[in-house]
Tab-separated table of C-alpha atoms in Angstrom:
chain	number	residue	atom	x	y	z
A	113	MET	CA	-22.378	-12.654	9.745
A	114	ASP	CA	-22.250	-9.060	10.961
A	115	GLY	CA	-19.292	-7.143	9.559
A	116	GLU	CA	-18.532	-9.780	6.925
A	117	ALA	CA	-19.345	-10.113	3.255
A	118	ARG	CA	-19.380	-12.998	0.825
A	119	ILE	CA	-17.755	-12.738	-2.600
A	120	GLY	CA	-19.169	-15.754	-4.343
A	121	ASP	CA	-17.914	-15.232	-7.921
A	122	ALA	CA	-14.297	-14.795	-6.765
A	123	ALA	CA	-14.386	-17.664	-4.281
A	124	ALA	CA	-12.569	-20.949	-4.113
A	125	PRO	CA	-14.473	-23.999	-5.395
A	126	MET	CA	-15.327	-25.124	-1.837
A	127	GLY	CA	-17.694	-22.213	-1.244
A	128	PRO	CA	-17.933	-18.456	-0.873
A	129	ALA	CA	-14.982	-16.758	0.785
A	130	ARG	CA	-15.617	-14.780	3.951
A	131	VAL	CA	-13.989	-11.395	4.297
A	132	THR	CA	-14.843	-8.240	6.202
A	133	GLN	CA	-17.079	-5.675	4.576
A	134	ALA	CA	-14.157	-3.264	4.311
A	135	GLU	CA	-12.055	-5.924	2.546
A	136	ALA	CA	-14.974	-6.757	0.280
A	137	ASN	CA	-15.155	-3.112	-0.764
A	138	VAL	CA	-11.502	-3.198	-1.893
A	139	VAL	CA	-12.001	-6.379	-3.923
A	140	THR	CA	-15.277	-5.129	-5.405
A	141	LEU	CA	-13.751	-1.797	-6.392
A	142	ALA	CA	-10.886	-3.646	-8.076
A	143	ARG	CA	-13.365	-5.793	-10.016
A	144	CYS	CA	-15.356	-2.754	-11.101
A	145	ALA	CA	-12.198	-0.934	-12.165
A	146	LEU	CA	-11.390	-3.891	-14.409
A	147	GLY	CA	-14.865	-3.869	-15.959
A	148	ALA	CA	-16.022	-7.008	-14.144
A	149	GLY	CA	-18.516	-5.261	-11.854
A	150	PRO	CA	-21.590	-3.068	-12.301
A	151	PRO	CA	-20.827	0.563	-13.307
A	152	ALA	CA	-23.297	1.781	-10.690
A	153	GLU	CA	-21.330	-0.011	-7.978
A	154	LEU	CA	-18.089	1.596	-9.185
A	155	THR	CA	-19.713	5.020	-8.993
A	156	ARG	CA	-21.088	4.364	-5.518
A	157	LEU	CA	-17.750	3.224	-4.146
A	158	LEU	CA	-15.944	6.223	-5.606
A	159	LEU	CA	-18.417	8.880	-4.510
A	160	VAL	CA	-19.065	7.937	-0.886
A	161	SER	CA	-16.490	7.868	1.882
A	162	LEU	CA	-15.924	4.359	3.198
A	163	ALA	CA	-13.424	3.325	5.835
A	164	PRO	CA	-10.864	1.128	4.050
A	165	PRO	CA	-9.173	-1.776	5.797
A	166	ALA	CA	-5.761	-0.989	7.244
A	167	ALA	CA	-4.532	-4.224	5.656
A	168	LEU	CA	-5.977	-7.223	3.842
A	169	GLY	CA	-6.224	-10.543	5.596
A	170	PRO	CA	-5.029	-13.788	3.966
A	171	THR	CA	-8.375	-14.635	2.336
A	172	ALA	CA	-8.937	-11.117	1.043
A	173	THR	CA	-5.338	-10.969	-0.198
A	174	ARG	CA	-5.848	-14.153	-2.207
A	175	LEU	CA	-9.085	-12.843	-3.713
A	176	PHE	CA	-7.498	-9.489	-4.452
A	177	GLU	CA	-4.461	-11.007	-6.168
A	178	GLU	CA	-6.675	-13.297	-8.255
A	179	THR	CA	-8.884	-10.367	-9.214
A	180	LEU	CA	-5.921	-8.291	-10.390
A	181	ALA	CA	-4.153	-11.071	-12.271
A	182	ARG	CA	-7.262	-12.423	-13.987
A	183	GLY	CA	-8.776	-9.005	-14.649
A	184	VAL	CA	-5.695	-7.463	-16.238
A	185	ALA	CA	-4.981	-10.640	-18.236
A	186	ARG	CA	-8.583	-10.684	-19.461
A	187	ALA	CA	-8.358	-7.034	-20.503
A	188	LEU	CA	-5.156	-7.689	-22.445
A	189	VAL	CA	-6.861	-10.473	-24.370
A	190	HIS	CA	-10.258	-8.879	-24.958
A	191	GLU	CA	-9.140	-5.298	-25.671
A	192	GLY	CA	-6.725	-6.113	-28.476
A	193	GLY	CA	-4.641	-9.180	-27.716
A	194	TRP	CA	-7.023	-11.449	-29.622
A	195	VAL	CA	-6.310	-9.614	-32.905
A	196	GLN	CA	-3.665	-11.150	-35.150
A	197	GLU	CA	-1.169	-8.305	-35.462
A	198	VAL	CA	1.605	-8.730	-38.052
A	199	GLY	CA	1.237	-12.490	-38.108
A	200	ALA	CA	0.828	-13.140	-34.378
A	201	ARG	CA	-1.512	-12.725	-31.451
A	202	LEU	CA	-0.538	-11.397	-28.058
A	203	TRP	CA	-0.078	-14.811	-26.484
A	204	ASP	CA	2.149	-16.128	-29.297
A	205	ALA	CA	5.183	-14.488	-27.651
A	206	PRO	CA	6.258	-14.606	-23.995
A	207	LEU	CA	4.617	-11.908	-21.913
A	208	PRO	CA	6.300	-10.130	-19.027
A	209	PRO	CA	4.929	-11.086	-15.608
A	210	LEU	CA	1.974	-9.129	-14.273
A	211	ARG	CA	3.637	-7.657	-11.202
A	212	PHE	CA	1.568	-5.862	-8.565
A	213	THR	CA	2.760	-4.126	-5.421
A	214	ALA	CA	1.207	-2.455	-2.387
A	215	ASN	CA	0.624	0.599	-4.599
A	216	VAL	CA	-2.606	-0.916	-5.914
A	217	VAL	CA	-3.904	-1.374	-2.387
A	218	ARG	CA	-2.901	2.218	-1.546
A	219	LEU	CA	-4.747	3.478	-4.632
A	220	LEU	CA	-7.950	1.642	-3.748
A	221	GLN	CA	-7.768	2.504	-0.046
A	222	TRP	CA	-7.470	6.160	-1.018
A	223	ALA	CA	-10.301	5.916	-3.574
A	224	LEU	CA	-12.617	4.352	-0.992
A	225	LYS	CA	-11.798	6.824	1.768
A	226	VAL	CA	-11.955	10.016	-0.292
A	227	PRO	CA	-15.336	11.272	-1.596
A	228	LEU	CA	-14.085	11.965	-5.117
A	229	ALA	CA	-16.959	14.236	-6.105
A	230	GLU	CA	-15.701	16.956	-3.749
A	231	PRO	CA	-14.068	20.033	-5.377
A	232	GLU	CA	-10.826	19.382	-3.486
A	233	VAL	CA	-9.658	15.922	-2.516
A	234	PRO	CA	-6.595	14.776	-0.556
A	235	ARG	CA	-3.624	13.904	-2.686
A	236	LEU	CA	-2.969	10.283	-3.580
A	237	GLU	CA	0.403	9.194	-2.218
A	238	LEU	CA	2.030	6.052	-3.581
A	239	GLY	CA	5.135	4.236	-2.428
A	240	GLY	CA	7.015	4.659	-5.708
A	241	PRO	CA	6.386	4.300	-9.448
A	242	LEU	CA	3.678	1.969	-10.660
A	243	THR	CA	4.670	-1.220	-12.438
A	244	PRO	CA	3.431	-1.561	-16.055
A	245	ALA	CA	0.677	-3.950	-14.938
A	246	GLU	CA	-0.378	-1.443	-12.261
A	247	GLU	CA	-0.406	1.318	-14.868
A	248	VAL	CA	-2.799	-0.762	-16.942
A	249	PHE	CA	-5.007	-1.197	-13.874
A	250	ALA	CA	-4.933	2.562	-13.182
A	251	ALA	CA	-5.738	3.378	-16.810
A	252	LEU	CA	-8.697	0.990	-16.750
A	253	LEU	CA	-9.957	2.509	-13.492
A	254	LEU	CA	-9.839	5.967	-15.067
A	255	GLU	CA	-11.529	4.692	-18.220
A	256	HIS	CA	-14.462	3.269	-16.277
A	257	ALA	CA	-14.685	6.407	-14.116
A	258	ARG	CA	-14.880	8.776	-17.100
A	259	GLY	CA	-18.177	10.634	-17.212
A	260	THR	CA	-18.862	10.154	-13.507
A	261	ALA	CA	-18.639	12.762	-10.763
A	262	ALA	CA	-15.380	11.096	-9.655
A	263	GLU	CA	-13.597	11.869	-12.936
A	264	ARG	CA	-11.986	15.143	-11.925
A	265	GLY	CA	-10.835	13.866	-8.531
A	266	LEU	CA	-9.042	10.970	-10.217
A	267	PHE	CA	-7.659	12.700	-13.304
A	268	THR	CA	-6.090	15.535	-11.308
A	269	GLN	CA	-3.921	13.252	-9.159
A	270	PRO	CA	-0.200	13.784	-9.954
A	271	ALA	CA	0.617	10.146	-9.178
A	272	LEU	CA	-1.781	9.011	-11.912
A	273	ARG	CA	-1.036	11.820	-14.357
A	274	ALA	CA	2.666	10.840	-14.283
A	275	SER	CA	1.970	7.297	-15.548
A	276	PRO	CA	3.137	6.778	-19.158
A	277	PHE	CA	0.340	4.327	-19.857
A	278	VAL	CA	-2.329	6.543	-18.293
A	279	GLN	CA	-1.071	9.390	-20.474
A	280	LEU	CA	-1.195	7.257	-23.611
A	281	MET	CA	-4.788	6.195	-23.003
A	282	HIS	CA	-6.107	9.434	-21.521
A	283	ALA	CA	-4.063	12.272	-23.035
A	284	ALA	CA	-7.170	14.313	-23.882
A	285	PRO	CA	-8.985	14.233	-20.503
A	286	LEU	CA	-5.667	14.846	-18.738
A	287	GLY	CA	-5.016	17.826	-21.002
A	288	ARG	CA	-8.486	19.177	-20.349
A	289	LEU	CA	-7.553	19.539	-16.674
A	290	GLY	CA	-4.116	21.093	-17.156
A	291	PRO	CA	-0.699	20.743	-18.804
A	292	VAL	CA	0.723	17.233	-19.121
A	293	GLU	CA	4.401	16.598	-18.446
A	294	VAL	CA	5.013	13.730	-20.822
A	295	ALA	CA	6.526	10.512	-19.500
A	296	PRO	CA	7.181	8.399	-22.615
A	297	VAL	CA	6.360	4.716	-22.546
A	298	GLY	CA	9.358	2.419	-22.369
A	299	PRO	CA	9.980	-0.979	-23.946
A	300	GLU	CA	8.524	-2.593	-20.836
A	301	HIS	CA	5.153	-1.013	-21.693
A	302	LEU	CA	4.978	-2.189	-25.310
A	303	PRO	CA	3.507	-5.686	-24.681
A	304	PHE	CA	0.732	-4.027	-22.676
A	305	VAL	CA	0.110	-1.519	-25.464
A	306	ARG	CA	-0.183	-4.480	-27.822
A	307	GLY	CA	-2.865	-6.024	-25.596
A	308	LEU	CA	-4.984	-2.874	-25.360
A	309	LEU	CA	-4.884	-1.535	-28.930
A	310	ASP	CA	-8.667	-1.731	-29.344
A	311	LEU	CA	-9.309	0.171	-26.121
A	312	LEU	CA	-6.672	2.772	-26.973
A	313	GLY	CA	-8.315	3.322	-30.354
A	314	ALA	CA	-11.717	3.728	-28.722
A	315	ALA	CA	-10.298	6.202	-26.173
A	316	TRP	CA	-8.671	8.378	-28.843
A	317	ALA	CA	-11.790	8.227	-31.030
A	318	SER	CA	-13.929	9.310	-28.076
A	319	ALA	CA	-11.561	12.206	-27.400
A	320	GLU	CA	-11.824	13.330	-31.003
A	321	ARG	CA	-15.616	13.273	-30.935
A	322	ALA	CA	-15.604	15.264	-27.678
A	323	LYS	CA	-13.602	18.186	-29.109
A	324	ARG	CA	-16.723	19.628	-30.708
A	325	GLN	CA	-18.126	20.164	-27.196
A	326	LEU	CA	-15.149	22.210	-25.963
A	327	ALA	CA	-16.205	25.829	-26.341
A	328	GLU	CA	-13.293	27.337	-24.391
A	329	PRO	CA	-10.315	27.777	-26.789
A	330	LYS	CA	-7.713	27.533	-24.019
A	331	VAL	CA	-9.094	24.159	-22.924
A	332	LEU	CA	-9.188	22.872	-26.498
A	333	ALA	CA	-5.595	24.024	-27.023
A	334	SER	CA	-4.504	22.264	-23.821
A	335	VAL	CA	-6.174	19.025	-24.947
A	336	GLY	CA	-4.466	19.182	-28.330
A	337	ARG	CA	-1.055	19.961	-26.867
A	338	ALA	CA	-1.317	16.986	-24.513
A	339	GLN	CA	-2.368	14.689	-27.348
A	340	GLY	CA	0.397	15.926	-29.628
A	341	ALA	CA	3.150	15.607	-27.035
A	342	VAL	CA	2.075	12.144	-25.865
A	343	ALA	CA	1.601	10.829	-29.410
A	344	THR	CA	4.923	12.202	-30.652
A	345	ALA	CA	6.822	10.620	-27.767
A	346	PHE	CA	5.026	7.315	-28.346
A	347	LEU	CA	5.730	7.244	-32.079
A	348	ASP	CA	9.396	7.965	-31.416
A	349	VAL	CA	9.556	4.888	-29.152
A	350	VAL	CA	7.641	2.779	-31.677
A	351	ALA	CA	10.020	3.835	-34.461
A	352	GLN	CA	13.050	3.092	-32.305
A	353	HIS	CA	11.791	-0.425	-31.563
A	354	ARG	CA	10.543	-1.032	-35.121
A	355	ALA	CA	7.010	-1.745	-33.982
A	356	PRO	CA	4.792	0.340	-36.282
A	357	HIS	CA	1.879	-2.060	-35.761
A	358	LEU	CA	1.509	-0.596	-32.250
A	359	ALA	CA	0.446	2.728	-33.809
A	360	ARG	CA	-2.645	1.269	-35.430
A	361	PHE	CA	-4.934	2.632	-32.702
A	362	PHE	CA	-4.366	6.084	-34.197
A	363	VAL	CA	-5.553	4.680	-37.533
A	364	ASP	CA	-8.605	3.211	-35.799
A	365	ALA	CA	-9.444	6.530	-34.128
A	366	ALA	CA	-9.044	8.517	-37.344
A	367	ALA	CA	-11.108	6.058	-39.376
A	368	ASP	CA	-13.826	6.154	-36.713
A	369	TRP	CA	-14.030	9.957	-36.751
A	370	LEU	CA	-13.995	10.196	-40.544
A	371	THR	CA	-17.086	7.992	-40.780
A	372	GLY	CA	-19.759	10.560	-41.630
A	373	ARG	CA	-17.476	13.561	-41.018
A	374	ALA	CA	-14.949	15.503	-43.046
A	375	GLY	CA	-14.416	19.216	-42.399
A	376	ALA	CA	-12.770	21.055	-39.529
A	377	ASP	CA	-16.100	22.596	-38.503
A	378	GLN	CA	-17.251	19.105	-37.548
A	379	LEU	CA	-14.196	18.693	-35.342
A	380	VAL	CA	-14.207	22.032	-33.507
A	381	GLN	CA	-16.965	24.574	-33.110
A	382	ARG	CA	-16.823	28.139	-34.293
A	383	THR	CA	-16.776	30.804	-31.588
A	384	ALA	CA	-16.190	34.517	-31.766
A	385	ASP	CA	-16.097	35.079	-28.009
A	386	ALA	CA	-12.323	34.727	-27.679
A	387	PRO	CA	-9.461	36.694	-29.237
A	388	LEU	CA	-8.446	35.602	-32.732
A	389	ARG	CA	-5.004	34.484	-31.495
A	390	GLU	CA	-6.547	32.105	-28.934
A	391	ARG	CA	-9.023	30.701	-31.439
A	392	ALA	CA	-6.309	30.156	-34.035
A	393	GLU	CA	-4.062	28.405	-31.512
A	394	ALA	CA	-6.900	26.185	-30.312
A	395	ARG	CA	-7.774	25.092	-33.857
A	396	ARG	CA	-4.135	24.397	-34.668
A	397	GLU	CA	-3.590	22.313	-31.532
A	398	ALA	CA	-6.880	20.467	-32.130
A	399	GLY	CA	-5.270	18.869	-35.174
A	400	ALA	CA	-2.868	16.759	-33.084
A	401	LEU	CA	-4.288	13.388	-34.138
A	402	TRP	CA	-4.321	14.408	-37.784
A	403	ARG	CA	-0.672	15.414	-37.732
A	404	VAL	CA	0.009	11.961	-36.276
A	405	ILE	CA	-1.850	10.489	-39.257
A	406	GLN	CA	0.346	12.519	-41.598
A	407	ARG	CA	3.404	10.950	-39.992
A	408	LEU	CA	1.842	7.509	-40.320
A	409	GLU	CA	1.197	8.193	-44.003
A	410	GLY	CA	4.973	8.330	-44.452
A	411	TRP	CA	5.256	4.964	-42.717
A	412	ASP	CA	2.465	3.595	-44.914
A	413	GLN	CA	4.372	4.638	-48.021
A	414	GLN	CA	7.466	2.862	-46.721
A	415	HIS	CA	5.401	-0.295	-46.201
A	416	ARG	CA	3.969	-0.054	-49.726
A	417	ASN	CA	7.432	0.451	-51.192
A	418	THR	CA	8.887	-2.614	-49.461
A	419	ARG	CA	9.836	-5.063	-52.203
A	420	TYR	CA	9.179	-8.772	-52.234
A	421	ILE	CA	12.901	-9.475	-51.906
A	422	ASP	CA	13.329	-7.124	-48.937
A	423	ASP	CA	13.458	-8.221	-45.323
A	424	GLY	CA	10.153	-7.520	-43.604
A	425	TYR	CA	8.083	-7.737	-46.772
A	426	GLU	CA	5.316	-9.873	-45.237
A	427	ALA	CA	5.056	-7.649	-42.162
A	428	ALA	CA	4.935	-4.542	-44.365
A	429	GLN	CA	2.153	-6.002	-46.500
A	430	ALA	CA	0.205	-6.963	-43.381
A	431	LEU	CA	0.385	-3.354	-42.210
A	432	VAL	CA	-0.693	-2.057	-45.630
A	433	ARG	CA	-3.761	-4.289	-45.459
A	434	ASP	CA	-4.458	-3.362	-41.842
A	435	TRP	CA	-4.242	0.387	-42.431
A	436	GLU	CA	-6.262	0.184	-45.644
A	437	ARG	CA	-9.410	1.062	-43.679
A	438	LEU	CA	-7.951	4.567	-43.623
A	439	GLY	CA	-6.004	4.265	-46.867
A	440	PRO	CA	-5.107	7.030	-49.344
A	441	ALA	CA	-8.526	8.700	-48.990
A	442	GLY	CA	-8.181	8.899	-45.219
A	443	PHE	CA	-4.621	10.192	-45.381
A	444	ALA	CA	-5.765	12.859	-47.856
A	445	ALA	CA	-8.630	13.831	-45.536
A	446	ALA	CA	-6.143	14.184	-42.675
A	447	ALA	CA	-4.026	16.563	-44.759
A	448	ARG	CA	-7.090	18.669	-45.583
A	449	LEU	CA	-8.094	18.810	-41.926
A	450	VAL	CA	-4.631	19.967	-40.877
A	451	ALA	CA	-4.645	22.640	-43.578
A	452	GLU	CA	-8.074	23.884	-42.494
A	453	LEU	CA	-7.169	23.925	-38.831
A	454	GLU	CA	-3.899	25.764	-39.405
A	455	GLY	CA	-5.629	28.502	-41.428
A	456	LEU	CA	-7.127	31.561	-39.777
A	457	PRO	CA	-10.535	30.843	-38.220
A	458	ALA	CA	-13.573	32.583	-39.664
């Protein structure tokens, strides 16, 4: 039927749902943002200008709501929720509801309408703060858009840069494009952090590997400052809520980078094209993750010193075992990296 599209894999059991092509684009973009659609289709939808629907009809609304609820829930399970953290998996405790508002529709309408590869794109305007579930959706959209021509257009949007969860997952790429005004995660975000620990670890590991490609000291310094500020705020919240297991993605990222690497020259490149002060600042800020690891070493020692008769002994031992993949050797390597990076560059 002209002007309509069929979305078979999101349809009701009776047969494929019929929606307009414009509505289908919204649902398809949502699926791609959640990793359930082809990457090439995500890129196409983000880079061309398509007229979005003014509103979703009843059938498209049902498909859209199912896509969001199932996609975010699936991500929470597959990107970390399946792991048994401190004696439990994500679904062993009640989860907060996955609440979505018209902001998600506004985000996707904007993304379809705006050709995001352009040097300047219209500003994304939302109708208020994102809910935690919407922040997860936005962070996943940005994750799947990284490396495409749409990356800059998305990562420069103030409405997305202000999201605590987006900052936690994407501190480095946000910092590469400018200063980050940190919005710390709140207790309402912590169950979602728990469900995405694997993806957070992969994102921070990727950011660490990418530092070697940043030749401009000011950009490298901006990346490190963003990472340091976001991580410090997060660890403060984790400490306040006695949830050190939520910091294990930093351990994962550090252990990943240390595999086959050791010295500061493998983290940042040498360059003599900038003033010494700028190069020294860039190297110092580049050590943000490794200063986080130094703080976690203190926590690790507390876990190791927890006695059998103390409250929390089993949880502490579980964390000791979990962080053993970094262990004393990894903590020592982090200290050496920080010392190298804080010295004067050659």
